[in-house]
GROMACS .gro file of C-alpha atoms in nm:
model
  171
    1MET     CA    1  -0.001   0.003   0.001
    2SER     CA    2   0.131   0.357  -0.073
    3THR     CA    3   0.046   0.697   0.031
    4ALA     CA    4   0.109   0.989  -0.202
    5THR     CA    5   0.272   1.332  -0.174
    6HIS     CA    6   0.307   1.576  -0.467
    7ILE     CA    7   0.637   1.739  -0.529
    8SER     CA    8   0.855   1.812  -0.834
    9GLU     CA    9   1.102   1.564  -0.980
   10GLU     CA   10   1.396   1.779  -0.886
   11GLN     CA   11   1.276   1.784  -0.519
   12TYR     CA   12   1.236   1.409  -0.535
   13LEU     CA   13   1.578   1.359  -0.660
   14ARG     CA   14   1.731   1.591  -0.398
   15THR     CA   15   1.565   1.416  -0.114
   16PHE     CA   16   1.721   1.066  -0.083
   17SER     CA   17   1.607   1.014   0.278
   18TRP     CA   18   1.256   0.910   0.237
   19GLU     CA   19   1.133   0.696   0.550
   20PRO     CA   20   1.002   0.463   0.439
   21ASP     CA   21   1.172   0.472   0.100
   22ALA     CA   22   0.953   0.608  -0.180
   23GLU     CA   23   0.897   0.598  -0.567
   24TYR     CA   24   0.799   0.881  -0.781
   25VAL     CA   25   0.520   0.852  -1.022
   26ASP     CA   26   0.397   1.156  -1.243
   27GLY     CA   27   0.442   1.413  -0.957
   28GLU     CA   28   0.353   1.169  -0.674
   29VAL     CA   29   0.583   1.044  -0.409
   30ARG     CA   30   0.453   0.694  -0.323
   31THR     CA   31   0.588   0.530  -0.005
   32ARG     CA   32   0.669   0.171  -0.028
   33SER     CA   33   0.534  -0.101   0.186
   34MET     CA   34   0.750  -0.169   0.507
   35PRO     CA   35   0.916  -0.520   0.449
   36THR     CA   36   0.830  -0.817   0.685
   37TYR     CA   37   1.085  -1.089   0.770
   38ASP     CA   38   0.975  -1.308   0.515
   39HIS     CA   39   1.007  -1.032   0.228
   40ALA     CA   40   1.342  -0.939   0.355
   41ASP     CA   41   1.470  -1.305   0.365
   42TRP     CA   42   1.349  -1.363  -0.003
   43GLN     CA   43   1.506  -1.039  -0.111
   44GLN     CA   44   1.829  -1.136   0.044
   45ALA     CA   45   1.832  -1.481  -0.106
   46ILE     CA   46   1.762  -1.345  -0.468
   47GLN     CA   47   2.053  -1.099  -0.436
   48ARG     CA   48   2.283  -1.361  -0.278
   49TRP     CA   49   2.224  -1.602  -0.567
   50PHE     CA   50   2.326  -1.346  -0.826
   51VAL     CA   51   2.614  -1.218  -0.625
   52GLU     CA   52   2.751  -1.585  -0.598
   53HIS     CA   53   2.743  -1.596  -0.993
   54ALA     CA   54   2.846  -1.240  -1.042
   55LYS     CA   55   3.185  -1.300  -1.213
   56GLU     CA   56   3.062  -1.611  -1.406
   57TRP     CA   57   2.777  -1.419  -1.555
   58ASN     CA   58   2.942  -1.079  -1.557
   59VAL     CA   59   2.670  -0.891  -1.356
   60ARG     CA   60   2.606  -0.690  -1.028
   61SER     CA   61   2.317  -0.754  -0.793
   62VAL     CA   62   2.177  -0.473  -0.590
   63SER     CA   63   1.886  -0.428  -0.361
   64GLU     CA   64   1.663  -0.105  -0.375
   65LEU     CA   65   1.834   0.088  -0.663
   66ARG     CA   66   1.631   0.369  -0.768
   67MET     CA   67   1.588   0.367  -1.142
   68ARG     CA   68   1.433   0.620  -1.387
   69VAL     CA   69   1.204   0.396  -1.582
   70LYS     CA   70   1.076   0.676  -1.795
   71PRO     CA   71   1.053   1.063  -1.780
   72GLY     CA   72   0.882   1.147  -1.465
   73ARG     CA   73   0.893   0.799  -1.305
   74TYR     CA   74   1.134   0.642  -1.069
   75ARG     CA   75   1.081   0.284  -0.925
   76ILE     CA   76   1.288   0.086  -0.677
   77PRO     CA   77   1.278  -0.279  -0.742
   78ASP     CA   78   1.366  -0.510  -0.451
   79VAL     CA   79   1.652  -0.666  -0.647
   80SER     CA   80   1.821  -0.555  -0.978
   81VAL     CA   81   2.056  -0.750  -1.182
   82LEU     CA   82   2.279  -0.525  -1.375
   83ASP     CA   83   2.526  -0.590  -1.670
   84ARG     CA   84   2.873  -0.546  -1.529
   85ALA     CA   85   2.989  -0.393  -1.852
   86ASN     CA   86   2.770  -0.088  -1.807
   87PRO     CA   87   2.877   0.193  -1.573
   88LYS     CA   88   2.756   0.215  -1.229
   89GLU     CA   89   2.486   0.479  -1.183
   90GLN     CA   90   2.365   0.611  -0.849
   91VAL     CA   91   2.008   0.638  -1.020
   92ALA     CA   92   1.992   0.375  -1.275
   93THR     CA   93   1.899   0.502  -1.644
   94ILE     CA   94   2.046   0.184  -1.820
   95PRO     CA   95   1.786  -0.103  -1.826
   96PRO     CA   96   1.899  -0.378  -1.586
   97LEU     CA   97   1.919  -0.735  -1.713
   98ALA     CA   98   1.634  -0.838  -1.456
   99VAL     CA   99   1.434  -0.704  -1.171
  100PHE     CA  100   1.259  -0.884  -0.886
  101GLU     CA  101   0.973  -0.766  -0.679
  102VAL     CA  102   0.892  -0.967  -0.358
  103LEU     CA  103   0.527  -0.921  -0.267
  104SER     CA  104   0.439  -0.780   0.071
  105PRO     CA  105   0.095  -0.826   0.234
  106GLU     CA  106   0.008  -0.466   0.157
  107ASP     CA  107   0.089  -0.462  -0.203
  108ARG     CA  108  -0.203  -0.408  -0.439
  109MET     CA  109  -0.196  -0.587  -0.776
  110GLN     CA  110  -0.320  -0.290  -0.964
  111GLU     CA  111  -0.018  -0.079  -0.841
  112MET     CA  112   0.203  -0.373  -0.899
  113TYR     CA  113   0.101  -0.416  -1.265
  114GLU     CA  114   0.156  -0.044  -1.305
  115LYS     CA  115   0.501  -0.097  -1.184
  116LEU     CA  116   0.553  -0.394  -1.399
  117GLU     CA  117   0.458  -0.207  -1.707
  118ASP     CA  118   0.706   0.077  -1.614
  119TYR     CA  119   0.973  -0.188  -1.628
  120VAL     CA  120   0.856  -0.309  -1.960
  121ALA     CA  121   0.881   0.069  -2.070
  122MET     CA  122   1.235   0.082  -1.948
  123GLY     CA  123   1.349  -0.213  -2.169
  124ILE     CA  124   1.396  -0.457  -1.892
  125PRO     CA  125   1.404  -0.816  -2.031
  126GLN     CA  126   1.336  -1.017  -1.720
  127ILE     CA  127   1.077  -0.904  -1.471
  128TRP     CA  128   0.983  -1.126  -1.192
  129ILE     CA  129   0.763  -1.127  -0.880
  130VAL     CA  130   0.784  -1.393  -0.613
  131ASP     CA  131   0.509  -1.441  -0.352
  132PRO     CA  132   0.675  -1.540  -0.004
  133LYS     CA  133   0.371  -1.704   0.120
  134THR     CA  134   0.363  -1.959  -0.165
  135SER     CA  135   0.725  -1.943  -0.283
  136VAL     CA  136   0.592  -1.912  -0.631
  137PHE     CA  137   0.796  -1.711  -0.885
  138LYS     CA  138   0.592  -1.543  -1.172
  139GLN     CA  139   0.745  -1.380  -1.483
  140TYR     CA  140   0.583  -1.080  -1.634
  141ALA     CA  141   0.581  -1.088  -2.021
  142ASP     CA  142   0.311  -0.973  -2.291
  143ASN     CA  143   0.098  -0.790  -2.009
  144CYS     CA  144   0.057  -1.129  -1.816
  145LEU     CA  145   0.209  -1.283  -1.497
  146ARG     CA  146   0.274  -1.651  -1.556
  147PRO     CA  147   0.423  -1.906  -1.298
  148ALA     CA  148   0.772  -2.013  -1.393
  149SER     CA  149   1.036  -2.229  -1.253
  150ARG     CA  150   1.333  -2.149  -1.469
  151PHE     CA  151   1.523  -1.822  -1.529
  152ASP     CA  152   1.632  -1.811  -1.878
  153LEU     CA  153   1.838  -1.522  -2.034
  154SER     CA  154   1.989  -1.745  -2.297
  155ALA     CA  155   2.154  -1.457  -2.480
  156ARG     CA  156   2.370  -1.411  -2.179
  157GLY     CA  157   2.419  -1.772  -2.085
  158ILE     CA  158   2.231  -1.740  -1.769
  159GLN     CA  159   1.987  -2.025  -1.711
  160PHE     CA  160   1.889  -2.183  -1.376
  161ASP     CA  161   1.616  -2.350  -1.172
  162LEU     CA  162   1.443  -2.076  -0.949
  163GLY     CA  163   1.437  -2.340  -0.672
  164GLU     CA  164   1.808  -2.272  -0.628
  165ILE     CA  165   1.715  -1.928  -0.479
  166ALA     CA  166   1.451  -2.078  -0.244
  167ALA     CA  167   1.731  -2.311  -0.112
  168LEU     CA  168   1.917  -1.997   0.014
  169LEU     CA  169   1.623  -1.892   0.254
  170GLN     CA  170   1.723  -1.875   0.625
  171ASP     CA  171   1.570  -2.132   0.853
   0.00000   0.00000   0.00000
């Protein structure tokens, strides 16, 4: 669930201390849901999986990186997988290879679909959500969320069973 405050894009970019963290959508500052333990555990497991393979796949994995998905819109995915060949950006403008959103109990699907469409508009090739309650990964493509068990970015030689990530969850 998010609450909205209206400010300019410049003011949003100058204020990096939103508590809780916030996205910017067409003049509105939208606070993000406060994470639960399960949310944080999944976020950490996803990031850890990609960090463990960072050199092999020539990627960087970061959590909560602010990105300009299109003019007037800034989103903050739970985990972003970046091409290591690209320069580091404090606010990403180069599309990541993949983004992951971990669902929170307060998330509204209408808002989530809007966010997923923003990722499409940015040109992100792999867009994923995971539901901590069910441990189900879904990939967003062609305006549809579909359950999936494999991550496949063949062009980069990155393929794996998503269950490998679940194995990294803490007991």
